[in-house]
Amino acid sequence: MKRIAMLGSGFIGRFYADSLQGYRSRDKVTSIYSRREESAKKFAQDYGCEHWTTNMEEAIAHPAVDIVCIALPNNLHEAAVMLCCKYKKAVMTTKPLGRNAEEAKRMLLAVEEAGIFNGYLEDLVYTPKFIKANESVRNGALGRVLWAKSRETHPGPHSDWFWDIEQAGGGCILDLGCHCVEITRSYIGKDIRPVEVMCWADTQVKPIDAEDHAIGLVKYENGAIGQFEVSWTFRGGLDLRDEVMGTEGTIWINSFLRTGFDMFTTGKGADYVAEKAESNSGWLFPVGDELNELGYNHMFMDMFNAMEKNEPPKETFYDGYVVNAILDAAYRSAKSKLWEPVQLDIWRGQTGLTKESHLVEYDTDHYLVKEEMTHYGAKKLILKNKHTGKIIEQTI
């Protein structure tokens, strides 16, 4: 059993608590910190917490706490992590790790110097669909990964602090791009170094200082491309989609709006449908098990199983730091309109990679461009002569 201090009693804190106390059925939120007393008391009542407080340090230092779960606004992550280091408490934090790579780097170095367990709560790389898809990629079903794309769009976040650029650190790039970058990075290979980023961003709809819509490309050292599409302006709910393309295959994933569960209602008696759903009438797309479909159950299982084995989890503060560094480059690119380098002071993956050869041998004199079966039963080959460069066609 793990005894947890939950920092934050809002939307994500309750999602986390539902999963923490439900999936393994032996872990318990024993201490809850909230900035508002009424929220702390309500959370403690709803989840049976023995201790509640409006003092963050008190929650972390509580003797009946094994691990701290940070579900706070972005600007409070670093202070919470430093207190965990002070009291030598294992820690896991919601995404993004920091508001920028410098904050993330400080947190990474602090937890490693303190020697405490650290987990980065990137739930979307723990969804059942992602786990299955990534296993297929790792087993070579798609061949060499050329391009990985992830899209997360919705009408905007649920709490006021997200809309304040000082507290949040950015707009939809930081809020949603952290998911998309880690998803695509995982498909391409987390040991492959991200090199540079090209990003477009704008504030198209919302009356805020941060961006509400962005599209970016991340170039990796082996020649692969990651792509993210993020928006707080999308109407129609929460849209989560991934695509992966390799030399031998393709994967398409639709994680939320097309769940195989369609419902029509006039709205009479309707209530909560799914996260970010904009309506409770008409044709709706409910989610049968939201905690599981969004990856929370598998994420916390990995965290606690790794902790019990004295091993790092699949997602650590190091991953959060790399993601922050990529997003920093995206923000620089959005301003400069140029490819911007990813500045990684700490890199623990492969180095010195070059773009893999795309040439496929057909025979001693030709490369294969394409092979196909025609509708009239003949096999057609498109070949390139190695010596002259001439493209020729053969029908067999």
JSON list of C-alpha atoms in Angstrom, two decimals, residues 193-304:
[
{"chain": "A", "resi": 193, "resn": "ARG", "atom": "CA", "xyz": [17.81, 13.27, -29.98]},
{"chain": "A", "resi": 194, "resn": "PRO", "atom": "CA", "xyz": [15.41, 16.05, -31.02]},
{"chain": "A", "resi": 195, "resn": "VAL", "atom": "CA", "xyz": [17.42, 18.52, -33.07]},
{"chain": "A", "resi": 196, "resn": "GLU", "atom": "CA", "xyz": [15.27, 21.48, -34.09]},
{"chain": "A", "resi": 197, "resn": "VAL", "atom": "CA", "xyz": [11.70, 22.75, -34.20]},
{"chain": "A", "resi": 198, "resn": "MET", "atom": "CA", "xyz": [9.58, 24.77, -36.62]},
{"chain": "A", "resi": 199, "resn": "CYS", "atom": "CA", "xyz": [6.34, 26.11, -35.14]},
{"chain": "A", "resi": 200, "resn": "TRP", "atom": "CA", "xyz": [3.43, 28.36, -36.10]},
{"chain": "A", "resi": 201, "resn": "ALA", "atom": "CA", "xyz": [1.32, 29.75, -33.27]},
{"chain": "A", "resi": 202, "resn": "ASP", "atom": "CA", "xyz": [-1.32, 32.44, -32.95]},
{"chain": "A", "resi": 203, "resn": "THR", "atom": "CA", "xyz": [-4.06, 33.75, -30.68]},
{"chain": "A", "resi": 204, "resn": "GLN", "atom": "CA", "xyz": [-7.07, 33.33, -32.94]},
{"chain": "A", "resi": 205, "resn": "VAL", "atom": "CA", "xyz": [-10.12, 33.34, -30.64]},
{"chain": "A", "resi": 206, "resn": "LYS", "atom": "CA", "xyz": [-9.53, 33.72, -26.91]},
{"chain": "A", "resi": 207, "resn": "PRO", "atom": "CA", "xyz": [-8.94, 37.13, -25.26]},
{"chain": "A", "resi": 208, "resn": "ILE", "atom": "CA", "xyz": [-5.63, 36.02, -23.70]},
{"chain": "A", "resi": 209, "resn": "ASP", "atom": "CA", "xyz": [-1.93, 36.85, -23.95]},
{"chain": "A", "resi": 210, "resn": "ALA", "atom": "CA", "xyz": [-0.88, 33.28, -24.76]},
{"chain": "A", "resi": 211, "resn": "GLU", "atom": "CA", "xyz": [-1.40, 31.28, -27.96]},
{"chain": "A", "resi": 212, "resn": "ASP", "atom": "CA", "xyz": [-4.65, 29.34, -28.41]},
{"chain": "A", "resi": 213, "resn": "HIS", "atom": "CA", "xyz": [-3.69, 27.43, -31.58]},
{"chain": "A", "resi": 214, "resn": "ALA", "atom": "CA", "xyz": [-0.38, 25.99, -32.81]},
{"chain": "A", "resi": 215, "resn": "ILE", "atom": "CA", "xyz": [1.18, 23.51, -35.23]},
{"chain": "A", "resi": 216, "resn": "GLY", "atom": "CA", "xyz": [4.78, 22.35, -34.97]},
{"chain": "A", "resi": 217, "resn": "LEU", "atom": "CA", "xyz": [7.36, 20.07, -36.52]},
{"chain": "A", "resi": 218, "resn": "VAL", "atom": "CA", "xyz": [10.17, 18.46, -34.50]},
{"chain": "A", "resi": 219, "resn": "LYS", "atom": "CA", "xyz": [13.15, 17.14, -36.45]},
{"chain": "A", "resi": 220, "resn": "TYR", "atom": "CA", "xyz": [15.08, 14.22, -34.92]},
{"chain": "A", "resi": 221, "resn": "GLU", "atom": "CA", "xyz": [18.72, 13.30, -35.43]},
{"chain": "A", "resi": 222, "resn": "ASN", "atom": "CA", "xyz": [17.88, 10.11, -37.35]},
{"chain": "A", "resi": 223, "resn": "GLY", "atom": "CA", "xyz": [15.78, 12.04, -39.89]},
{"chain": "A", "resi": 224, "resn": "ALA", "atom": "CA", "xyz": [12.36, 11.26, -38.40]},
{"chain": "A", "resi": 225, "resn": "ILE", "atom": "CA", "xyz": [9.78, 14.03, -38.02]},
{"chain": "A", "resi": 226, "resn": "GLY", "atom": "CA", "xyz": [7.39, 14.54, -35.13]},
{"chain": "A", "resi": 227, "resn": "GLN", "atom": "CA", "xyz": [4.35, 16.76, -35.60]},
{"chain": "A", "resi": 228, "resn": "PHE", "atom": "CA", "xyz": [1.97, 18.30, -33.08]},
{"chain": "A", "resi": 229, "resn": "GLU", "atom": "CA", "xyz": [-1.36, 20.04, -33.59]},
{"chain": "A", "resi": 230, "resn": "VAL", "atom": "CA", "xyz": [-2.83, 21.74, -30.51]},
{"chain": "A", "resi": 231, "resn": "SER", "atom": "CA", "xyz": [-5.71, 24.12, -29.98]},
{"chain": "A", "resi": 232, "resn": "TRP", "atom": "CA", "xyz": [-7.97, 25.68, -27.37]},
{"chain": "A", "resi": 233, "resn": "THR", "atom": "CA", "xyz": [-10.30, 26.82, -30.18]},
{"chain": "A", "resi": 234, "resn": "PHE", "atom": "CA", "xyz": [-11.65, 23.46, -31.40]},
{"chain": "A", "resi": 235, "resn": "ARG", "atom": "CA", "xyz": [-15.41, 23.06, -31.05]},
{"chain": "A", "resi": 236, "resn": "GLY", "atom": "CA", "xyz": [-16.87, 19.63, -30.45]},
{"chain": "A", "resi": 237, "resn": "GLY", "atom": "CA", "xyz": [-15.20, 18.21, -27.36]},
{"chain": "A", "resi": 238, "resn": "LEU", "atom": "CA", "xyz": [-11.83, 16.60, -26.76]},
{"chain": "A", "resi": 239, "resn": "ASP", "atom": "CA", "xyz": [-10.12, 15.39, -29.95]},
{"chain": "A", "resi": 240, "resn": "LEU", "atom": "CA", "xyz": [-7.18, 13.03, -29.38]},
{"chain": "A", "resi": 241, "resn": "ARG", "atom": "CA", "xyz": [-5.64, 11.47, -32.48]},
{"chain": "A", "resi": 242, "resn": "ASP", "atom": "CA", "xyz": [-2.28, 9.96, -33.38]},
{"chain": "A", "resi": 243, "resn": "GLU", "atom": "CA", "xyz": [-0.76, 8.84, -36.67]},
{"chain": "A", "resi": 244, "resn": "VAL", "atom": "CA", "xyz": [2.48, 6.96, -37.20]},
{"chain": "A", "resi": 245, "resn": "MET", "atom": "CA", "xyz": [3.97, 6.26, -40.62]},
{"chain": "A", "resi": 246, "resn": "GLY", "atom": "CA", "xyz": [6.88, 3.93, -41.29]},
{"chain": "A", "resi": 247, "resn": "THR", "atom": "CA", "xyz": [8.54, 2.27, -44.24]},
{"chain": "A", "resi": 248, "resn": "GLU", "atom": "CA", "xyz": [6.42, -0.85, -43.74]},
{"chain": "A", "resi": 249, "resn": "GLY", "atom": "CA", "xyz": [3.13, 0.40, -42.36]},
{"chain": "A", "resi": 250, "resn": "THR", "atom": "CA", "xyz": [0.86, 3.00, -40.78]},
{"chain": "A", "resi": 251, "resn": "ILE", "atom": "CA", "xyz": [-1.10, 3.35, -37.53]},
{"chain": "A", "resi": 252, "resn": "TRP", "atom": "CA", "xyz": [-4.10, 5.62, -36.96]},
{"chain": "A", "resi": 253, "resn": "ILE", "atom": "CA", "xyz": [-5.51, 6.10, -33.47]},
{"chain": "A", "resi": 254, "resn": "ASN", "atom": "CA", "xyz": [-8.63, 8.02, -32.45]},
{"chain": "A", "resi": 255, "resn": "SER", "atom": "CA", "xyz": [-8.71, 8.00, -28.66]},
{"chain": "A", "resi": 256, "resn": "PHE", "atom": "CA", "xyz": [-11.74, 10.00, -27.60]},
{"chain": "A", "resi": 257, "resn": "LEU", "atom": "CA", "xyz": [-14.36, 11.34, -30.00]},
{"chain": "A", "resi": 258, "resn": "ARG", "atom": "CA", "xyz": [-14.90, 8.01, -31.74]},
{"chain": "A", "resi": 259, "resn": "THR", "atom": "CA", "xyz": [-15.12, 5.49, -28.93]},
{"chain": "A", "resi": 260, "resn": "GLY", "atom": "CA", "xyz": [-17.62, 3.00, -30.38]},
{"chain": "A", "resi": 261, "resn": "PHE", "atom": "CA", "xyz": [-20.20, 4.42, -27.93]},
{"chain": "A", "resi": 262, "resn": "ASP", "atom": "CA", "xyz": [-22.70, 6.74, -29.64]},
{"chain": "A", "resi": 263, "resn": "MET", "atom": "CA", "xyz": [-25.79, 8.12, -27.92]},
{"chain": "A", "resi": 264, "resn": "PHE", "atom": "CA", "xyz": [-28.59, 10.51, -28.89]},
{"chain": "A", "resi": 265, "resn": "THR", "atom": "CA", "xyz": [-30.55, 12.40, -26.23]},
{"chain": "A", "resi": 266, "resn": "THR", "atom": "CA", "xyz": [-32.77, 15.45, -26.07]},
{"chain": "A", "resi": 267, "resn": "GLY", "atom": "CA", "xyz": [-30.86, 16.41, -22.93]},
{"chain": "A", "resi": 268, "resn": "LYS", "atom": "CA", "xyz": [-33.58, 15.51, -20.47]},
{"chain": "A", "resi": 269, "resn": "GLY", "atom": "CA", "xyz": [-31.85, 14.08, -17.42]},
{"chain": "A", "resi": 270, "resn": "ALA", "atom": "CA", "xyz": [-28.43, 14.29, -19.05]},
{"chain": "A", "resi": 271, "resn": "ASP", "atom": "CA", "xyz": [-25.37, 15.21, -17.00]},
{"chain": "A", "resi": 272, "resn": "TYR", "atom": "CA", "xyz": [-21.63, 14.64, -17.43]},
{"chain": "A", "resi": 273, "resn": "VAL", "atom": "CA", "xyz": [-20.77, 12.92, -20.72]},
{"chain": "A", "resi": 274, "resn": "ALA", "atom": "CA", "xyz": [-16.98, 13.05, -21.10]},
{"chain": "A", "resi": 275, "resn": "GLU", "atom": "CA", "xyz": [-14.09, 15.41, -20.44]},
{"chain": "A", "resi": 276, "resn": "LYS", "atom": "CA", "xyz": [-14.39, 18.68, -22.42]},
{"chain": "A", "resi": 277, "resn": "ALA", "atom": "CA", "xyz": [-17.76, 17.62, -23.92]},
{"chain": "A", "resi": 278, "resn": "GLU", "atom": "CA", "xyz": [-19.53, 20.81, -25.01]},
{"chain": "A", "resi": 279, "resn": "SER", "atom": "CA", "xyz": [-23.10, 19.53, -24.95]},
{"chain": "A", "resi": 280, "resn": "ASN", "atom": "CA", "xyz": [-25.32, 17.04, -23.16]},
{"chain": "A", "resi": 281, "resn": "SER", "atom": "CA", "xyz": [-27.90, 16.80, -25.94]},
{"chain": "A", "resi": 282, "resn": "GLY", "atom": "CA", "xyz": [-27.99, 15.63, -29.55]},
{"chain": "A", "resi": 283, "resn": "TRP", "atom": "CA", "xyz": [-25.58, 12.95, -30.76]},
{"chain": "A", "resi": 284, "resn": "LEU", "atom": "CA", "xyz": [-22.97, 12.36, -28.05]},
{"chain": "A", "resi": 285, "resn": "PHE", "atom": "CA", "xyz": [-19.85, 10.21, -27.74]},
{"chain": "A", "resi": 286, "resn": "PRO", "atom": "CA", "xyz": [-19.60, 9.05, -24.13]},
{"chain": "A", "resi": 287, "resn": "VAL", "atom": "CA", "xyz": [-16.51, 7.28, -22.83]},
{"chain": "A", "resi": 288, "resn": "GLY", "atom": "CA", "xyz": [-17.12, 3.96, -21.13]},
{"chain": "A", "resi": 289, "resn": "ASP", "atom": "CA", "xyz": [-14.14, 4.08, -18.75]},
{"chain": "A", "resi": 290, "resn": "GLU", "atom": "CA", "xyz": [-12.59, 7.51, -18.86]},
{"chain": "A", "resi": 291, "resn": "LEU", "atom": "CA", "xyz": [-9.86, 6.79, -16.30]},
{"chain": "A", "resi": 292, "resn": "ASN", "atom": "CA", "xyz": [-8.68, 3.81, -18.30]},
{"chain": "A", "resi": 293, "resn": "GLU", "atom": "CA", "xyz": [-9.08, 5.34, -21.78]},
{"chain": "A", "resi": 294, "resn": "LEU", "atom": "CA", "xyz": [-7.00, 8.37, -20.74]},
{"chain": "A", "resi": 295, "resn": "GLY", "atom": "CA", "xyz": [-4.26, 6.16, -19.30]},
{"chain": "A", "resi": 296, "resn": "TYR", "atom": "CA", "xyz": [-4.50, 7.07, -15.61]},
{"chain": "A", "resi": 297, "resn": "ASN", "atom": "CA", "xyz": [-4.83, 3.48, -14.38]},
{"chain": "A", "resi": 298, "resn": "HIS", "atom": "CA", "xyz": [-1.85, 2.13, -16.31]},
{"chain": "A", "resi": 299, "resn": "MET", "atom": "CA", "xyz": [0.17, 5.22, -15.41]},
{"chain": "A", "resi": 300, "resn": "PHE", "atom": "CA", "xyz": [-0.20, 4.85, -11.66]},
{"chain": "A", "resi": 301, "resn": "MET", "atom": "CA", "xyz": [0.28, 1.09, -11.86]},
{"chain": "A", "resi": 302, "resn": "ASP", "atom": "CA", "xyz": [3.62, 1.72, -13.58]},
{"chain": "A", "resi": 303, "resn": "MET", "atom": "CA", "xyz": [4.58, 4.37, -11.01]},
{"chain": "A", "resi": 304, "resn": "PHE", "atom": "CA", "xyz": [3.89, 2.25, -7.96]}
]
